[in-house]
Coordinates of C-alpha atoms in Angstrom, one line a residue:
E1 CA 26.2 20.3 23.5
Y2 CA 25.4 17.5 21.1
A3 CA 23.0 15.7 23.5
A4 CA 20.9 18.9 23.8
V5 CA 20.9 19.3 20.0
R6 CA 19.8 15.7 19.5
D7 CA 17.1 15.7 22.2
Y8 CA 15.6 19.2 21.9
I9 CA 16.6 21.0 18.7
N10 CA 17.2 18.6 15.7
G11 CA 17.5 14.9 16.2
R12 CA 19.1 14.4 12.7
F13 CA 22.4 15.7 13.9
Y14 CA 24.5 12.6 14.8
W15 CA 27.8 12.6 16.6
D16 CA 30.1 9.6 16.3
P17 CA 32.6 9.7 19.2
N18 CA 34.5 6.6 17.9
E19 CA 35.5 8.2 14.7
N20 CA 35.2 11.9 15.7
L21 CA 32.6 12.8 13.1
L22 CA 29.5 14.9 13.1
L23 CA 26.9 13.9 10.5
Y24 CA 23.7 15.4 9.3
T25 CA 21.5 13.4 6.9
L26 CA 19.8 15.1 4.0
P27 CA 17.4 13.3 1.6
N28 CA 20.2 12.5 -0.9
D29 CA 23.4 13.4 0.9
I30 CA 25.3 13.2 4.2
V31 CA 26.9 16.3 5.6
S32 CA 30.1 15.5 7.4
V33 CA 32.2 17.6 9.8
E34 CA 35.5 16.7 11.6
V35 CA 36.4 18.0 15.0
G36 CA 38.1 21.5 15.2
S37 CA 37.4 22.2 11.5
K38 CA 35.7 25.1 9.7
D39 CA 35.3 22.8 6.7
Y40 CA 32.5 20.3 6.0
S41 CA 31.7 18.1 3.2
I42 CA 28.5 17.2 1.2
S43 CA 28.8 14.4 -1.3
K44 CA 32.6 14.5 -0.7
E45 CA 32.6 18.2 -1.9
K46 CA 34.4 20.4 0.6
Q47 CA 32.7 23.7 1.8
S48 CA 33.7 26.1 4.5
K49 CA 32.4 28.4 7.2
D50 CA 34.2 31.3 8.9
Y51 CA 33.9 29.6 12.3
V52 CA 34.8 26.3 13.9
I53 CA 31.8 24.1 13.4
L54 CA 32.6 21.3 15.9
K55 CA 34.5 21.3 19.2
T56 CA 35.1 18.7 21.8
E57 CA 35.9 18.7 25.5
G58 CA 36.9 15.2 26.6
S59 CA 34.1 13.0 25.1
T60 CA 31.6 15.8 24.9
A61 CA 30.9 17.4 21.5
Y62 CA 29.7 21.0 20.9
I63 CA 28.1 22.2 17.7
A64 CA 28.1 25.8 16.5
L65 CA 24.5 27.1 16.7
D66 CA 25.0 29.0 13.4
F67 CA 25.7 25.6 11.7
I68 CA 22.6 24.1 13.3
K69 CA 20.6 27.0 12.0
E70 CA 21.6 26.0 8.4
Y71 CA 19.5 22.9 8.7
T72 CA 17.0 23.8 11.4
D73 CA 14.1 26.2 11.7
V74 CA 15.6 27.8 14.9
E75 CA 16.3 31.3 16.3
Y76 CA 18.5 32.1 19.2
K77 CA 19.4 35.1 21.4
T78 CA 22.1 35.5 24.0
Y79 CA 21.6 37.3 27.3
D80 CA 24.5 38.5 29.6
E81 CA 22.6 40.2 32.4
G82 CA 22.6 38.1 35.6
A83 CA 23.4 34.5 34.6
S84 CA 24.5 34.3 31.0
R85 CA 22.3 32.2 28.8
V86 CA 21.2 31.4 25.3
V87 CA 17.5 31.2 24.5
I88 CA 16.7 28.9 21.6
Q89 CA 13.3 28.7 20.0
T90 CA 12.3 25.8 17.8
D91 CA 8.5 25.8 18.0
W92 CA 6.6 28.0 15.6
D93 CA 3.2 26.4 15.3
N94 CA 0.4 26.6 17.8
V95 CA 2.4 28.7 20.3
K96 CA 0.4 30.0 23.3
I97 CA 1.3 33.6 24.2
A98 CA -0.2 36.2 26.5
K99 CA 0.4 39.9 27.4
V100 CA 1.4 41.1 30.9
K101 CA -1.4 43.4 32.3
K102 CA 0.9 45.2 34.7
D103 CA 4.4 45.0 36.1
S104 CA 4.7 41.6 37.8
E105 CA 7.0 38.9 39.0
V106 CA 7.8 35.4 37.6
R107 CA 8.5 33.0 40.5
R108 CA 10.3 29.7 40.8
L109 CA 7.2 27.9 41.9
A110 CA 3.4 28.6 41.9
G111 CA 3.0 30.6 45.1
V112 CA 3.5 34.1 46.4
K113 CA 6.2 32.9 48.9
S114 CA 8.3 31.3 46.2
P115 CA 11.5 33.2 45.3
I116 CA 11.3 35.7 42.4
L117 CA 13.2 34.7 39.3
T118 CA 12.7 37.9 37.3
D119 CA 10.4 40.9 36.8
V120 CA 8.2 41.4 33.8
K121 CA 6.9 44.7 32.5
K122 CA 3.4 45.7 31.5
K123 CA 2.6 44.8 27.8
E124 CA 5.5 42.3 27.7
T125 CA 4.8 39.1 25.9
V126 CA 5.3 35.7 27.6
H127 CA 4.9 32.2 26.2
V128 CA 2.4 30.1 28.2
I129 CA 3.6 26.6 28.9
E130 CA 0.8 25.2 31.1
N131 CA -2.0 26.2 33.4
E132 CA -1.9 25.5 37.2
G133 CA -5.1 26.9 38.6
K134 CA -4.5 30.5 39.7
W135 CA -1.0 30.4 38.3
K136 CA 0.5 29.8 34.8
K137 CA 3.9 28.4 33.9
V138 CA 5.5 30.8 31.4
R139 CA 8.7 31.6 29.5
T140 CA 9.7 35.2 29.4
E141 CA 11.2 36.8 26.3
N142 CA 14.7 36.6 27.9
G143 CA 14.3 32.9 28.6
C144 CA 13.3 32.6 32.2
V145 CA 10.9 29.8 33.0
G146 CA 8.7 30.1 36.0
Y147 CA 5.2 30.9 37.4
I148 CA 3.1 34.0 37.2
Q149 CA -0.3 34.7 38.6
A150 CA -3.0 34.1 36.0
K151 CA -4.7 37.4 36.8
A152 CA -1.5 39.2 35.8
L153 CA -2.0 38.1 32.1
K154 CA -4.5 39.0 29.4
N155 CA -5.1 38.4 25.7
E156 CA -4.0 34.8 25.8
E157 CA -4.0 33.4 22.3
T158 CA -2.5 30.6 20.1
V159 CA -0.4 31.8 17.2
S160 CA 1.6 30.3 14.4
Y161 CA 4.5 32.1 12.8
D162 CA 5.1 32.4 9.1
R163 CA 8.6 31.1 8.6
K164 CA 10.9 31.4 5.6
F165 CA 12.9 28.3 6.5
K166 CA 12.1 25.3 4.3
E167 CA 13.4 21.9 5.4
E168 CA 14.5 19.6 2.7
E169 CA 11.8 16.9 2.1
F170 CA 12.5 13.2 2.3
T171 CA 10.7 11.8 -0.7
N172 CA 9.4 8.3 -0.5
I173 CA 8.3 5.6 -2.9
K174 CA 4.6 4.9 -2.5
K175 CA 2.9 2.0 -4.3
D176 CA -0.4 2.7 -5.9
Y177 CA -1.8 -0.6 -4.5
T178 CA -2.3 -2.3 -1.2
I179 CA 0.7 -4.3 -0.3
N180 CA 0.4 -8.0 0.3
L181 CA 3.9 -9.1 1.4
A182 CA 5.0 -12.6 2.4
W183 CA 8.3 -13.2 4.1
H184 CA 10.1 -16.3 2.6
Q185 CA 12.4 -17.9 5.0
V186 CA 15.4 -19.0 2.9
T187 CA 18.4 -20.6 4.7
S188 CA 20.7 -21.5 1.8
K189 CA 21.4 -20.7 -1.8
T190 CA 19.9 -24.0 -2.9
A191 CA 16.7 -23.2 -1.0
N192 CA 16.1 -20.3 -3.5
N193 CA 15.2 -23.0 -6.0
G194 CA 11.9 -23.5 -4.2
V195 CA 10.5 -20.1 -4.9
L196 CA 8.2 -21.3 -7.8
S197 CA 6.5 -23.9 -5.7
M198 CA 6.2 -21.5 -2.8
I199 CA 4.4 -18.9 -4.9
A200 CA 2.4 -21.3 -7.1
N201 CA -0.7 -21.4 -4.8
T202 CA -0.7 -17.8 -3.7
K203 CA -3.3 -15.3 -4.8
G204 CA -3.1 -11.5 -4.7
L205 CA 0.5 -11.5 -3.5
T206 CA 2.3 -8.3 -4.5
T207 CA 5.7 -8.7 -2.7
I208 CA 8.0 -11.4 -1.5
S209 CA 10.7 -10.8 1.0
P210 CA 13.4 -13.6 1.2
T211 CA 15.7 -13.8 4.2
W212 CA 18.8 -13.2 2.1
F213 CA 21.2 -11.1 4.1
S214 CA 22.8 -11.4 7.6
I215 CA 25.6 -9.5 9.2
K216 CA 28.9 -11.4 9.0
D217 CA 30.9 -9.2 11.4
T218 CA 30.9 -5.9 13.4
N219 CA 32.8 -4.2 10.5
G220 CA 29.6 -4.2 8.4
N221 CA 30.4 -7.1 6.1
I222 CA 27.4 -9.2 5.1
T223 CA 26.6 -12.8 4.2
S224 CA 24.4 -13.0 1.1
I225 CA 22.5 -15.8 -0.5
A226 CA 20.7 -13.5 -3.0
S227 CA 19.8 -14.9 -6.4
A228 CA 19.1 -13.0 -9.6
E229 CA 17.3 -16.1 -11.0
Y230 CA 14.9 -15.9 -8.0
V231 CA 14.2 -12.3 -8.7
N232 CA 13.5 -13.0 -12.4
Y233 CA 11.0 -15.8 -11.4
A234 CA 9.3 -13.4 -9.0
H235 CA 9.1 -10.6 -11.6
Q236 CA 7.6 -13.0 -14.1
A237 CA 4.9 -13.7 -11.5
N238 CA 4.4 -9.9 -11.1
L239 CA 5.9 -9.9 -7.7
E240 CA 8.4 -7.3 -6.3
V241 CA 11.3 -8.7 -4.2
W242 CA 12.4 -6.9 -1.0
G243 CA 15.5 -8.7 0.3
L244 CA 15.5 -9.0 4.1
V245 CA 18.6 -8.1 6.2
R246 CA 18.8 -9.2 9.8
N247 CA 21.1 -8.9 12.8
F248 CA 20.3 -12.3 14.3
D249 CA 20.2 -16.0 13.2
P250 CA 23.2 -15.5 10.9
I251 CA 23.2 -17.5 7.6
G252 CA 25.4 -20.6 8.0
G253 CA 25.6 -19.9 11.7
E254 CA 28.5 -17.5 11.4
G255 CA 27.9 -13.8 12.1
I256 CA 26.7 -11.4 14.7
S257 CA 23.7 -12.3 16.9
S258 CA 24.0 -10.2 20.1
S259 CA 22.9 -6.7 21.1
E260 CA 26.5 -5.9 22.1
E261 CA 27.7 -6.9 18.6
T262 CA 24.9 -4.9 17.0
H263 CA 26.0 -1.8 19.1
E264 CA 29.6 -2.2 18.0
L265 CA 28.5 -2.4 14.4
L266 CA 26.1 0.5 14.3
S267 CA 28.1 2.9 16.5
K268 CA 30.9 3.2 14.0
T269 CA 30.2 5.3 10.9
S270 CA 32.7 3.3 8.8
S271 CA 31.0 0.0 9.7
R272 CA 27.5 1.4 8.8
Q273 CA 28.9 2.7 5.5
T274 CA 30.3 -0.8 4.7
L275 CA 27.0 -2.4 5.6
V276 CA 25.0 0.1 3.5
N277 CA 27.3 -0.1 0.5
Q278 CA 27.3 -3.9 0.5
L279 CA 23.5 -4.1 0.8
I280 CA 23.0 -1.6 -2.1
S281 CA 25.6 -3.5 -4.2
E282 CA 23.9 -6.8 -3.7
A283 CA 20.5 -5.2 -4.4
K284 CA 21.7 -3.8 -7.7
N285 CA 23.5 -7.1 -8.6
V286 CA 20.4 -9.2 -8.4
G287 CA 17.8 -6.6 -9.4
L288 CA 16.0 -6.2 -6.0
D289 CA 13.0 -3.8 -5.8
G290 CA 13.4 -3.2 -2.1
I291 CA 15.3 -3.9 1.1
N292 CA 13.5 -5.0 4.3
V293 CA 15.4 -4.3 7.6
D294 CA 14.7 -6.7 10.4
F295 CA 17.0 -5.7 13.4
E296 CA 15.9 -7.1 16.7
T297 CA 17.3 -6.9 20.3
V298 CA 18.6 -3.4 19.6
A299 CA 19.6 -2.0 23.0
E300 CA 18.4 1.4 24.2
K301 CA 22.0 2.8 24.1
T302 CA 22.1 1.7 20.4
G303 CA 19.0 3.6 19.4
E304 CA 20.6 6.7 18.0
H305 CA 23.1 4.7 16.0
Y306 CA 20.3 2.4 14.7
I307 CA 18.2 5.2 13.4
Q308 CA 21.2 6.8 11.8
F309 CA 21.8 3.5 9.9
I310 CA 18.2 3.7 8.7
R311 CA 18.7 7.3 7.6
E312 CA 22.0 6.5 5.7
L313 CA 20.5 3.4 4.1
S314 CA 17.5 5.5 3.0
V315 CA 19.7 8.0 1.2
E316 CA 21.3 5.2 -1.0
C317 CA 17.9 3.5 -1.5
R318 CA 16.4 6.8 -2.6
K319 CA 19.3 7.4 -5.1
N320 CA 18.8 3.9 -6.6
N321 CA 15.0 3.8 -6.5
I322 CA 15.0 0.9 -4.1
V323 CA 12.1 0.6 -1.6
L324 CA 13.1 0.7 2.0
S325 CA 10.9 -0.9 4.6
V326 CA 11.7 -1.4 8.3
D327 CA 10.3 -4.1 10.6
N328 CA 9.4 -3.3 14.2
Y329 CA 8.1 -4.8 17.4
V330 CA 4.6 -3.7 18.5
P331 CA 5.3 -0.2 19.9
Q332 CA 6.0 -0.3 23.7
P333 CA 7.7 2.2 26.0
Y334 CA 10.7 -0.1 26.2
N335 CA 11.3 -0.1 22.4
A336 CA 10.7 3.6 21.8
H337 CA 14.4 4.0 20.8
Y338 CA 13.6 2.3 17.5
D339 CA 12.1 5.7 16.7
I340 CA 9.3 4.7 14.3
E341 CA 8.4 8.4 13.8
E342 CA 11.8 9.1 12.2
Q343 CA 11.6 5.8 10.4
A344 CA 8.3 7.0 8.8
A345 CA 10.0 10.2 7.7
V346 CA 13.0 8.7 6.0
A347 CA 11.9 5.1 5.0
D348 CA 9.1 4.2 2.5
Y349 CA 7.2 1.8 4.7
V350 CA 7.2 0.9 8.4
V351 CA 6.1 -2.7 9.3
V352 CA 4.7 -3.5 12.8
M353 CA 5.0 -7.2 13.5
G354 CA 1.8 -7.9 15.2
Y355 CA 2.9 -11.3 16.6
D356 CA 5.3 -12.9 19.2
E357 CA 2.9 -11.7 22.0
H358 CA 4.0 -14.9 23.6
T359 CA 7.3 -16.4 22.4
E360 CA 9.5 -19.4 23.0
G361 CA 11.0 -17.8 26.0
S362 CA 7.7 -16.8 27.7
Y363 CA 7.1 -18.0 31.2
E364 CA 3.4 -18.7 30.6
A365 CA 1.3 -20.1 27.8
G366 CA -0.6 -17.6 25.6
S367 CA -1.5 -16.5 22.2
V368 CA 1.1 -15.6 19.6
A369 CA -1.1 -12.8 18.3
S370 CA -4.4 -12.0 20.0
I371 CA -6.6 -9.4 18.3
G372 CA -6.0 -6.9 21.2
Y373 CA -2.3 -7.2 20.7
L374 CA -2.6 -6.3 17.0
K375 CA -5.1 -3.6 17.6
N376 CA -3.0 -1.9 20.2
G377 CA 0.1 -2.2 18.1
I378 CA -1.6 -0.5 15.1
S379 CA -3.2 2.2 17.2
E380 CA 0.1 3.0 18.9
A381 CA 2.0 3.0 15.6
L382 CA -0.5 5.3 14.0
K383 CA 0.4 8.0 16.5
S384 CA 3.8 8.2 14.7
V385 CA 3.3 6.7 11.3
P386 CA 0.8 7.7 8.6
A387 CA -1.6 4.9 7.7
D388 CA -0.5 4.8 4.1
K389 CA 3.1 4.0 5.2
L390 CA 2.2 1.4 7.8
I391 CA 2.1 -2.3 7.1
A392 CA 0.8 -4.8 9.7
G393 CA 2.5 -8.1 10.1
V394 CA 0.4 -11.2 10.9
P395 CA 1.5 -14.8 11.6
F396 CA 0.8 -17.9 9.6
Y397 CA 2.0 -19.9 12.6
T398 CA 1.0 -20.7 16.2
R399 CA 2.6 -22.3 19.3
L400 CA 1.7 -25.5 21.0
W401 CA 2.3 -25.0 24.7
F402 CA 2.9 -27.6 27.4
E403 CA 2.4 -26.6 31.0
R404 CA 3.0 -28.6 34.2
P405 CA 3.4 -27.6 37.8
K406 CA 6.9 -26.9 38.9
T407 CA 8.7 -29.3 41.2
D408 CA 10.2 -28.0 44.5
E409 CA 13.6 -28.2 42.9
E410 CA 12.5 -26.0 39.9
F411 CA 11.0 -23.4 42.3
A412 CA 14.3 -23.3 44.1
A413 CA 16.3 -23.0 40.9
D414 CA 14.0 -20.1 39.7
E415 CA 14.4 -18.1 43.0
G416 CA 15.6 -14.5 42.4
T417 CA 14.5 -14.5 38.7
E418 CA 11.4 -13.4 36.9
A419 CA 10.5 -17.1 36.4
E420 CA 9.8 -17.5 40.2
N421 CA 6.6 -15.5 39.7
Y422 CA 5.1 -18.2 37.5
P423 CA 3.8 -21.5 39.0
N424 CA 4.2 -23.7 36.0
K425 CA 7.0 -25.0 33.8
V426 CA 6.2 -24.2 30.2
K427 CA 7.7 -25.0 26.8
S428 CA 6.4 -24.5 23.3
S429 CA 6.9 -25.5 19.7
A430 CA 5.9 -23.6 16.5
Y431 CA 3.4 -25.1 14.1
G432 CA 2.1 -24.0 10.7
M433 CA -1.7 -23.7 10.2
D434 CA -2.3 -27.2 8.7
D435 CA 0.0 -29.0 11.0
A436 CA -1.6 -27.4 14.1
A437 CA -5.1 -28.5 12.8
E438 CA -3.9 -32.0 12.2
L439 CA -2.3 -32.2 15.6
I440 CA -5.6 -31.2 17.3
S441 CA -7.5 -33.8 15.3
S442 CA -5.0 -36.5 16.1
M443 CA -5.4 -35.8 19.8
G444 CA -9.2 -35.9 19.6
A445 CA -9.4 -32.4 21.1
Q446 CA -12.2 -29.9 20.4
T447 CA -11.7 -26.3 19.6
E448 CA -13.7 -23.4 21.1
W449 CA -13.9 -19.9 19.9
D450 CA -12.2 -17.5 22.3
D451 CA -13.9 -14.2 21.8
K452 CA -11.2 -12.3 23.8
T453 CA -8.3 -13.3 21.5
K454 CA -10.6 -13.9 18.4
Q455 CA -9.0 -17.3 18.0
N456 CA -10.0 -21.0 18.2
Y457 CA -8.6 -22.5 21.3
A458 CA -8.0 -26.1 22.3
Q459 CA -6.4 -27.9 25.3
W460 CA -5.9 -31.5 26.5
E461 CA -4.1 -33.3 29.3
G462 CA -1.2 -35.6 28.9
D463 CA 2.4 -36.3 30.0
G464 CA 1.6 -35.0 33.5
G465 CA 0.5 -31.6 32.3
V466 CA -1.7 -29.7 30.0
Y467 CA -1.3 -28.9 26.3
K468 CA -2.7 -25.5 25.1
I469 CA -3.0 -23.9 21.7
W470 CA -4.5 -20.7 20.3
L471 CA -4.9 -21.4 16.6
E472 CA -4.1 -19.2 13.7
D473 CA -6.5 -20.1 10.9
T474 CA -8.8 -18.4 8.4
Q475 CA -11.2 -17.3 11.2
S476 CA -8.5 -15.6 13.3
L477 CA -6.8 -14.1 10.3
E478 CA -10.1 -12.6 9.0
E479 CA -10.5 -10.7 12.4
K480 CA -7.0 -9.3 11.9
L481 CA -7.6 -8.4 8.3
K482 CA -10.7 -6.5 9.3
V483 CA -8.7 -4.3 11.7
I484 CA -6.1 -3.7 9.0
K485 CA -8.8 -2.7 6.4
E486 CA -10.7 -0.5 9.0
N487 CA -7.5 1.5 9.6
Q488 CA -6.8 1.8 5.8
L489 CA -3.2 0.7 6.2
A490 CA -0.7 0.4 3.4
G491 CA -0.9 -3.4 3.5
V492 CA -0.3 -6.7 5.3
A493 CA 2.8 -8.8 5.7
E494 CA 2.8 -12.5 6.6
W495 CA 5.3 -14.7 8.4
S496 CA 6.0 -16.9 6.8
L497 CA 5.4 -18.3 3.3
G498 CA 4.7 -22.0 3.4
M499 CA 3.1 -22.1 6.8
E500 CA -0.4 -20.9 5.6
G501 CA -3.4 -23.2 5.4
S502 CA -5.8 -23.7 2.5
G503 CA -8.2 -20.8 1.9
V504 CA -5.8 -18.2 3.3
W505 CA -5.1 -16.5 0.0
D506 CA -8.7 -16.3 -1.1
L507 CA -9.5 -14.7 2.3
I508 CA -6.6 -12.1 2.1
L509 CA -7.7 -11.3 -1.4
Q510 CA -11.1 -10.2 -0.1
Y511 CA -9.5 -7.6 2.2
V512 CA -6.3 -6.6 0.3
N513 CA -7.0 -5.6 -3.3

């Protein structure tokens, strides 16, 4: 069954139930199979097997194991005695095995009164799954999983098997310098004309990422404000241009912006192909060096479709020597479906946006990007992404918060929602570095260094409540840059160009060179 293949054997197999297609992504090609067929295509070239590759029963798809074996380091055996079953092995490195000392029993649970699942013979080999005191959880050669007494085993060892299977390698573009990328928020074609003034005062910048592409509809069409002239100016300044595509805040206000629309777009192979083709076409037309994907509010159910989009885009980027980078929230259990481990395998760079710890929609005031938030985000990402592929995003902006106690009416209105757990009514506005500093000065407020967040903090009373602000400035930025350098990351990315204060570029240059 497809779900078992995806979850346990090889996650690169992708089943599209809307268009009845099975896909497998290779570094430079897509393997495609239709239901009930012995044929499959690679790069539109038809090939055949002597068995049906893909079957369906209702909405459930089944893939022939022999076809899976073509692309996966897997072995399988079938057993007909008792309950018929298939035993599939995919793990070949650091496998724990042991020999059975004497004829013994494998039981359902760890205890002599637990029912016997199967008998094992002396000298038989079992795979050791985990230890449970006087018992060990094991898998027998014929695929039974259960418990055997530890004293019944001997010669436990960890082995790795020498396998002939070689998986095709996803090659990546790797820059021979530390990346210093700034996102440039561009809202119209005429706004592209400001690129020269935007980059005039920067130092050490290697890459600029203009917000040029948004999704027009769920069929995969895009809205583009890309400019070849902009790219030429950037190239003259020795900057690479990575055009950003997003699934929210559509250019001109017309386009998709919801998680449901994103699901409809990405769950259809034809729509993903349209999106990929249009992005690559625009990139080639204006001479882009890279594409930066910024998809937010992707629902858990959309995860497998989203990562398939990243795979398919990576194939075309690889063919055209275009850098592919992917933006991500700080890794949390609830966004694991973004699958940054697979992103790291197929894309060139993975970006973790170390900000929006507290956002416009937060129910309490707080830092946009405390040092702990960034540190945790980097450490979690490094569990799945090599350091030389990981870029850390930092903010050039902060939020001014206004807090006041809720009225009785507001408490009543919040009943039954998450907001009822918070005693204050809060709202916030975003400020660039210089504007935030000027605001504090105009209010006559004093800043204090908050060692927990590694930021300067100020607050003052007014309008029946309290104003609070955790500043982003050269002091807070330096603390973040230290963490990035300590972890030897691929680089830093800043949101967004034009919001930085004086001295920022000299500071970044000290840490990113």
